[in-house]
Short mmCIF file of C-alpha atoms in Angstrom, two decimals:
data_model
loop_
_atom_site.label_atom_id
_atom_site.label_comp_id
_atom_site.label_asym_id
_atom_site.label_seq_id
_atom_site.Cartn_x
_atom_site.Cartn_y
_atom_site.Cartn_z
CA MET W 1 81.16 78.31 223.48
CA LYS W 2 81.07 81.22 220.92
CA GLN W 3 84.21 80.07 219.42
CA LEU W 4 83.33 76.59 219.12
CA LYS W 5 80.01 77.69 217.36
CA SER W 6 82.06 79.70 214.67
CA ILE W 7 84.25 76.66 214.08
CA CYS W 8 81.23 74.40 213.40
CA LEU W 9 79.58 76.94 211.10
CA LEU W 10 82.75 77.33 209.16
CA LEU W 11 83.06 73.54 208.82
CA MET W 12 79.37 73.24 207.84
CA VAL W 13 79.90 76.01 205.00
CA ALA W 14 83.33 74.36 203.86
CA PHE W 15 81.60 71.10 203.47
CA LEU W 16 78.30 72.04 201.77
CA PRO W 17 79.44 72.04 198.30
CA LEU W 18 80.91 68.52 198.71
CA SER W 19 77.98 67.22 200.90
CA LEU W 20 75.36 68.13 198.20
CA TYR W 21 77.65 66.48 195.50
CA ALA W 22 77.80 63.17 197.77
CA ASN W 23 74.04 63.06 198.29
CA GLU W 24 73.47 63.54 194.43
CA GLN W 25 75.67 60.23 194.11
CA GLU W 26 74.40 58.44 197.17
CA ASP W 27 73.95 55.32 195.10
CA GLU W 28 77.05 55.52 193.21
CA LYS W 29 80.61 54.60 194.31
CA LEU W 30 82.26 57.73 195.62
CA ASP W 31 85.43 58.27 193.22
CA ILE W 32 87.66 60.57 195.19
CA PRO W 33 90.36 61.27 192.66
CA GLU W 34 87.72 62.13 189.79
CA ILE W 35 86.07 64.69 192.36
CA VAL W 36 89.54 66.16 193.54
CA LEU W 37 90.60 66.65 190.07
CA GLU W 38 87.40 68.17 188.93
CA HIS W 39 87.67 70.68 191.54
CA LEU W 40 91.17 71.46 190.72
CA ALA W 41 90.49 71.87 187.14
CA ASP W 42 89.70 74.99 185.20
CA SER W 43 85.96 75.23 184.21
CA TYR W 44 83.48 77.20 181.82
CA GLU W 45 81.06 77.28 184.59
CA TRP W 46 81.50 78.12 188.53
CA HIS W 47 79.83 75.09 189.87
CA ILE W 48 78.42 76.18 193.24
CA ALA W 49 76.54 72.86 194.65
CA SER W 50 74.12 69.83 193.23
CA TYR W 51 71.53 68.38 194.82
CA GLN W 52 69.11 65.33 193.50
CA GLY W 53 70.35 65.98 190.04
CA LYS W 54 69.89 69.89 189.93
CA HIS W 55 73.12 71.86 189.75
CA LEU W 56 73.43 75.49 190.91
CA SER W 57 76.29 76.88 188.78
CA ILE W 58 77.33 80.38 187.39
CA LEU W 59 77.50 79.92 183.68
CA LEU W 60 80.62 81.97 182.24
CA PRO W 61 80.76 83.55 178.75
CA ILE W 62 82.45 81.20 176.05
CA ILE W 63 83.93 83.19 173.28
CA LEU W 64 85.15 81.05 170.37
CA ARG W 65 86.67 81.74 166.68
CA SER W 66 85.83 78.85 164.54
CA SER W 67 88.71 77.34 162.41
CA ASN W 68 86.35 76.26 160.00
CA THR W 69 84.38 79.39 159.14
CA GLY W 70 86.62 82.16 161.01
CA ALA W 71 83.19 83.23 162.46
CA TRP W 72 82.86 84.43 166.21
CA TYR W 73 80.73 82.59 168.77
CA PHE W 74 79.45 83.81 172.08
CA CYS W 75 77.73 81.20 174.17
CA THR W 76 77.58 79.23 177.44
CA ALA W 77 78.53 75.87 178.42
CA HIS W 78 75.05 74.78 177.71
CA SER W 79 74.55 76.22 174.47
CA LEU W 80 77.93 75.22 172.54
CA PRO W 81 77.31 75.91 168.56
CA ASP W 82 77.06 72.80 166.23
CA GLY W 83 80.51 71.41 165.76
CA PHE W 84 81.92 72.23 169.10
CA PHE W 85 82.27 69.81 171.75
CA PHE W 86 84.12 69.65 175.34
CA ASN W 87 87.07 67.12 174.78
CA GLU W 88 87.54 65.31 178.21
CA GLU W 89 90.95 64.01 176.97
CA ALA W 90 92.07 67.56 177.10
CA HIS W 91 90.78 68.30 180.44
CA GLY W 92 87.21 69.61 179.11
CA LYS W 93 88.44 72.34 176.85
CA VAL W 94 86.45 72.94 173.82
CA TYR W 95 87.37 71.44 170.52
CA GLU W 96 85.90 71.84 166.97
CA ARG W 97 85.10 68.95 164.52
CA MET W 98 86.61 69.95 161.06
CA ALA W 99 85.20 69.34 157.81
CA ASP W 100 87.59 66.48 157.02
CA GLY W 101 86.48 64.51 160.45
CA THR W 102 89.57 65.48 162.58
CA THR W 103 89.30 67.66 165.67
CA GLU W 104 90.95 70.95 166.31
CA ARG W 105 91.52 73.33 169.14
CA PRO W 106 89.71 76.88 168.22
CA LEU W 107 90.88 80.34 169.13
CA ASP W 108 89.25 80.40 172.77
CA LEU W 109 88.96 83.66 174.56
CA SER W 110 86.61 82.52 177.10
CA ILE W 111 86.11 83.94 180.45
CA THR W 112 86.75 80.66 182.60
CA ARG W 113 86.56 80.03 186.32
CA ASN W 114 90.30 81.00 186.77
CA VAL W 115 90.14 83.96 184.90
CA LEU W 116 87.00 85.22 186.64
CA GLN W 117 88.91 84.52 190.02
CA ILE W 118 91.68 86.53 188.83
CA TRP W 119 89.56 89.46 188.10
CA ILE W 120 87.89 89.08 191.66
CA VAL W 121 91.37 89.47 193.10
CA VAL W 122 92.40 92.28 190.94
CA ALA W 123 89.29 94.00 192.15
CA LEU W 124 90.00 93.10 195.90
CA LEU W 125 93.63 94.65 195.46
CA LEU W 126 92.02 97.68 193.65
CA GLY W 127 89.81 98.10 196.90
CA VAL W 128 92.61 97.57 199.16
CA PHE W 129 95.23 100.14 197.83
CA LEU W 130 92.91 102.66 196.70
CA SER W 131 91.42 102.95 200.13
CA CYS W 132 94.89 103.23 201.49
CA ALA W 133 95.85 105.89 198.82
CA ARG W 134 92.74 107.77 200.10
CA TRP W 135 93.83 107.69 203.62
CA TYR W 136 97.69 109.07 202.60
CA LYS W 137 95.88 111.82 200.40
CA LYS W 138 93.91 113.00 203.75
CA HIS W 139 97.37 113.13 205.80
CA ASP W 140 100.90 114.56 205.47
CA GLU W 141 104.11 113.36 206.71
CA LYS W 142 103.61 115.17 210.17
CA SER W 143 100.54 112.94 210.75
CA ASN W 144 100.59 109.95 213.13
CA ALA W 145 101.42 106.57 211.69
CA PRO W 146 98.37 105.01 210.31
CA GLY W 147 96.79 102.32 212.47
CA GLY W 148 94.31 99.47 211.87
CA PHE W 149 93.97 98.18 208.39
CA VAL W 150 96.06 100.81 206.51
CA GLY W 151 98.72 100.45 209.25
CA ALA W 152 98.74 96.38 208.81
CA VAL W 153 99.03 97.07 204.84
CA GLU W 154 101.82 99.69 205.21
CA MET W 155 103.41 97.29 207.52
CA LEU W 156 103.36 94.48 204.82
CA VAL W 157 104.48 96.73 202.07
CA MET W 158 107.38 98.12 203.87
CA MET W 159 108.70 94.55 205.16
CA ILE W 160 108.60 93.46 201.31
CA HIS W 161 110.05 96.77 200.04
CA ASP W 162 112.76 97.10 202.44
CA ASP W 163 113.84 93.60 203.87
CA VAL W 164 113.14 91.62 200.70
CA ILE W 165 113.50 93.70 197.51
CA LYS W 166 115.70 96.58 198.54
CA SER W 167 118.24 94.11 200.43
CA SER W 168 118.12 91.66 197.73
CA ILE W 169 118.57 93.85 194.72
CA GLY W 170 120.65 96.60 196.00
CA GLU W 171 120.37 100.17 197.03
CA LYS W 172 121.41 101.54 193.25
CA HIS W 173 119.10 99.40 191.21
CA TYR W 174 115.98 98.27 193.24
CA LYS W 175 113.79 101.23 192.24
CA PRO W 176 112.52 100.17 188.81
CA TYR W 177 111.75 96.51 190.06
CA ALA W 178 109.96 97.47 193.26
CA PRO W 179 106.59 97.89 191.64
CA TYR W 180 106.71 94.97 189.79
CA LEU W 181 107.76 92.68 192.80
CA LEU W 182 105.18 94.20 195.02
CA THR W 183 102.52 93.76 192.51
CA VAL W 184 103.56 90.02 192.28
CA PHE W 185 103.72 89.50 195.98
CA PHE W 186 100.16 91.00 196.95
CA PHE W 187 98.70 89.21 193.80
CA ILE W 188 99.92 85.76 194.78
CA LEU W 189 99.05 86.43 198.47
CA PHE W 190 95.49 87.51 197.68
CA THR W 191 95.03 84.65 194.91
CA ASN W 192 96.03 82.03 197.27
CA LEU W 193 93.93 83.32 200.29
CA VAL W 194 90.82 83.72 198.04
CA GLY W 195 91.52 80.28 196.52
CA LEU W 196 90.86 78.85 200.09
CA LEU W 197 87.53 80.15 200.61
CA PRO W 198 85.21 76.94 200.00
CA ILE W 199 82.60 78.83 198.45
CA PHE W 200 81.79 81.69 195.57
CA PRO W 201 83.66 84.02 195.26
CA GLY W 202 86.61 81.74 196.05
CA GLY W 203 87.69 78.03 195.52
CA ALA W 204 89.42 78.26 192.25
CA ASN W 205 92.89 76.94 191.70
CA VAL W 206 94.53 79.92 190.15
CA THR W 207 98.15 79.39 191.57
CA GLY W 208 97.68 75.73 191.07
CA ASN W 209 97.63 76.22 187.55
CA ILE W 210 100.98 75.79 185.83
CA ASN W 211 99.81 78.30 183.07
CA ILE W 212 99.67 81.05 185.70
CA THR W 213 102.61 80.27 187.39
CA PHE W 214 104.30 79.99 184.08
CA PHE W 215 103.49 83.32 183.07
CA LEU W 216 104.56 84.72 186.66
CA ALA W 217 108.07 83.16 186.25
CA PHE W 218 108.34 84.14 182.53
CA CYS W 219 107.74 87.94 183.76
CA THR W 220 110.65 87.46 186.01
CA PHE W 221 112.75 85.90 183.37
CA LEU W 222 112.20 89.10 181.30
CA ALA W 223 113.14 91.01 184.34
CA ILE W 224 116.17 89.28 185.13
CA ASN W 225 117.69 88.92 181.19
CA LEU W 226 116.34 92.22 179.42
CA PHE W 227 117.99 94.50 182.04
CA GLY W 228 120.94 92.19 183.24
CA ASN W 229 124.00 94.30 183.20
CA LYS W 230 127.42 93.49 181.25
CA GLU W 231 128.85 91.91 184.03
CA TYR W 232 125.69 89.33 184.43
CA TRP W 233 126.34 88.29 181.02
CA LYS W 234 130.13 88.21 181.20
CA ASP W 235 129.58 85.63 184.37
CA ILE W 236 127.56 83.73 181.76
CA PHE W 237 129.77 83.45 178.84
CA TRP W 238 133.22 84.21 180.08
CA PRO W 239 133.19 83.17 183.91
CA ASP W 240 136.13 83.60 186.03
CA VAL W 241 137.14 79.91 185.92
CA PRO W 242 140.46 77.85 184.40
CA ILE W 243 140.53 78.55 180.89
CA PHE W 244 140.15 74.97 179.80
CA LEU W 245 136.44 75.02 181.26
CA LYS W 246 135.86 77.94 179.36
CA ALA W 247 137.36 76.61 176.10
CA ILE W 248 135.44 73.18 176.22
CA PRO W 249 132.98 74.92 177.05
CA VAL W 250 131.57 73.39 180.32
CA MET W 251 131.16 76.57 182.58
CA PRO W 252 129.07 78.61 179.89
CA ALA W 253 127.10 75.68 179.23
CA ILE W 254 126.20 75.32 182.60
CA GLU W 255 125.77 79.02 183.33
CA LEU W 256 123.62 79.47 180.43
CA PHE W 257 121.49 76.44 181.49
CA GLY W 258 120.90 78.23 184.72
CA VAL W 259 119.37 81.24 182.98
CA PHE W 260 116.22 78.97 182.48
CA THR W 261 116.28 76.77 185.48
CA LYS W 262 115.84 79.93 187.73
CA PRO W 263 112.29 80.85 186.72
CA PHE W 264 111.48 76.98 185.92
CA ALA W 265 112.13 76.51 189.62
CA LEU W 266 109.89 79.46 190.34
CA MET W 267 107.13 78.06 188.31
CA ILE W 268 107.30 74.55 189.83
CA ARG W 269 107.73 75.59 193.51
CA LEU W 270 104.49 77.71 193.44
CA PHE W 271 102.34 75.33 191.07
CA ALA W 272 103.13 72.43 193.27
CA ASN W 273 102.65 73.65 196.54
CA MET W 274 99.37 75.26 196.01
CA MET W 275 97.90 72.46 193.88
CA ALA W 276 99.10 69.93 196.60
CA GLY W 277 97.42 71.88 199.38
CA HIS W 278 94.12 72.05 197.69
CA ALA W 279 94.34 68.60 196.59
CA VAL W 280 95.01 67.37 200.39
CA ILE W 281 92.27 69.51 201.82
CA LEU W 282 89.65 68.24 199.11
CA SER W 283 91.01 64.68 199.85
CA PHE W 284 90.11 64.88 203.55
CA THR W 285 86.74 66.55 202.87
CA CYS W 286 85.92 63.38 200.85
CA VAL W 287 87.04 60.69 203.45
CA ILE W 288 84.02 62.18 205.38
CA PHE W 289 81.61 61.00 202.94
CA LEU W 290 83.76 57.82 202.26
CA GLY W 291 83.50 56.75 205.90
CA TRP W 292 79.65 57.15 206.19
CA SER W 293 79.31 54.88 203.29
CA MET W 294 81.20 52.17 205.18
CA GLY W 295 79.01 52.43 208.19
CA VAL W 296 78.33 54.39 211.33
CA GLY W 297 81.15 53.02 213.17
CA TYR W 298 83.58 54.07 210.49
CA GLY W 299 82.03 57.25 209.75
CA LEU W 300 82.22 58.56 213.25
CA GLY W 301 85.94 57.82 213.46
CA LEU W 302 86.85 59.00 209.94
CA ASN W 303 84.76 62.19 210.61
CA LEU W 304 86.64 63.06 213.63
CA PHE W 305 89.98 62.13 212.20
CA SER W 306 88.97 64.13 208.96
CA ILE W 307 87.85 67.43 210.68
CA LEU W 308 90.94 67.33 212.78
CA MET W 309 93.16 67.04 209.62
CA LEU W 310 91.14 69.53 207.82
CA LEU W 311 91.50 72.18 210.40
CA PHE W 312 95.09 71.40 210.49
CA MET W 313 95.76 71.71 206.63
CA ASN W 314 93.49 74.82 206.50
CA ALA W 315 95.37 76.64 209.25
CA LEU W 316 98.85 75.35 207.36
CA GLU W 317 97.53 76.51 204.07
CA LEU W 318 97.08 80.04 205.37
CA LEU W 319 100.76 80.17 206.38
CA VAL W 320 101.60 78.34 202.92
CA ALA W 321 99.54 81.05 201.03
CA PHE W 322 102.07 83.97 202.68
CA VAL W 323 105.20 81.81 202.56
CA GLN W 324 104.62 80.89 198.77
CA ALA W 325 104.03 84.60 197.97
CA TYR W 326 107.09 85.72 200.20
CA VAL W 327 109.45 82.92 198.63
CA PHE W 328 108.57 83.71 194.90
CA THR W 329 109.11 87.50 195.56
CA MET W 330 112.35 87.32 197.49
CA LEU W 331 113.74 84.56 194.77
CA SER W 332 112.69 86.75 191.90
CA ALA W 333 114.36 89.75 193.81
CA VAL W 334 117.61 87.66 194.46
CA PHE W 335 117.74 86.51 190.72
CA ILE W 336 117.32 90.40 189.61
CA GLY W 337 119.97 91.27 192.04
CA LEU W 338 122.44 88.87 190.56
CA ALA W 339 121.78 90.58 187.13
CA HIS W 340 123.00 93.86 188.57
CA GLN W 341 126.29 92.85 190.54
CA ASP W 342 128.84 95.64 189.98
CA HIS W 343 132.23 94.46 189.13
CA HIS W 344 134.55 94.64 192.10
CA ALA W 345 138.28 94.91 191.24
CA GLU W 346 140.58 92.71 193.22
#
């Protein structure tokens, strides 16, 4: 009975923001695609809920540099300076009207919802690992193995360190890359998990934003290609294939193309999986209110179906949150390991 009450409470909290939004638009047609895209997009404010035309939001600082005058402006979404506006055709980003009537994107250093979510995740990571470090400072190698929370973190760190990073890159070359890859793994994992929370301080679609996944993939691209050994570059520009394939050159072009497709695949895989998961969960939530608008019979049937699917999708997304962090780290380690293969004489 206690477990059933906990599940019901969780569902009430999960549906609260969208239910209030649905009540506000009671007399309007429910536009599911618009609602889903609005929740997936980045924003200059963190919307909590709406009720009877009143919005509960956290206004985030907007920092702009005018392309007209070069002046800096500090404001919020409710107090944009004259000449600036939100361009809905550009996903709600701030644009500036120039003197000649054209519009231009100013230098925008605003603290958006995704940026604030990243800061929250960083604060959580610092809290977790500083607390673990404090435990290790009070114990030496003769002490018993840590248990509880510290033991779980150590198990996760050692699993990624030994089974993924060390085994994929190799005993000789893995140490310089271990800090980066462990940081990437825990950043993606915590960001995915916090993003599944239905209310503040969670819910932002950080890893479902292609700019974030592009930056993570670009860091892996630099780690692969800036520090790859001569055997790695030899396999790209002078691979061990028949001479006519080198002279055309077919194989060097294909291998060079692969230098860019590997991080591109990392970027798209993480972005697509996380964005799709958020979109499906939001869609099933909207189906609940769509059913009630069609009548009590449809409402009861669609409610039951949607709640079951939401429970399934949220459980699945918990698994996907870990799997996507694991896969991104593993493939990054494999690609870095390929850039450090030692030459083996036949």
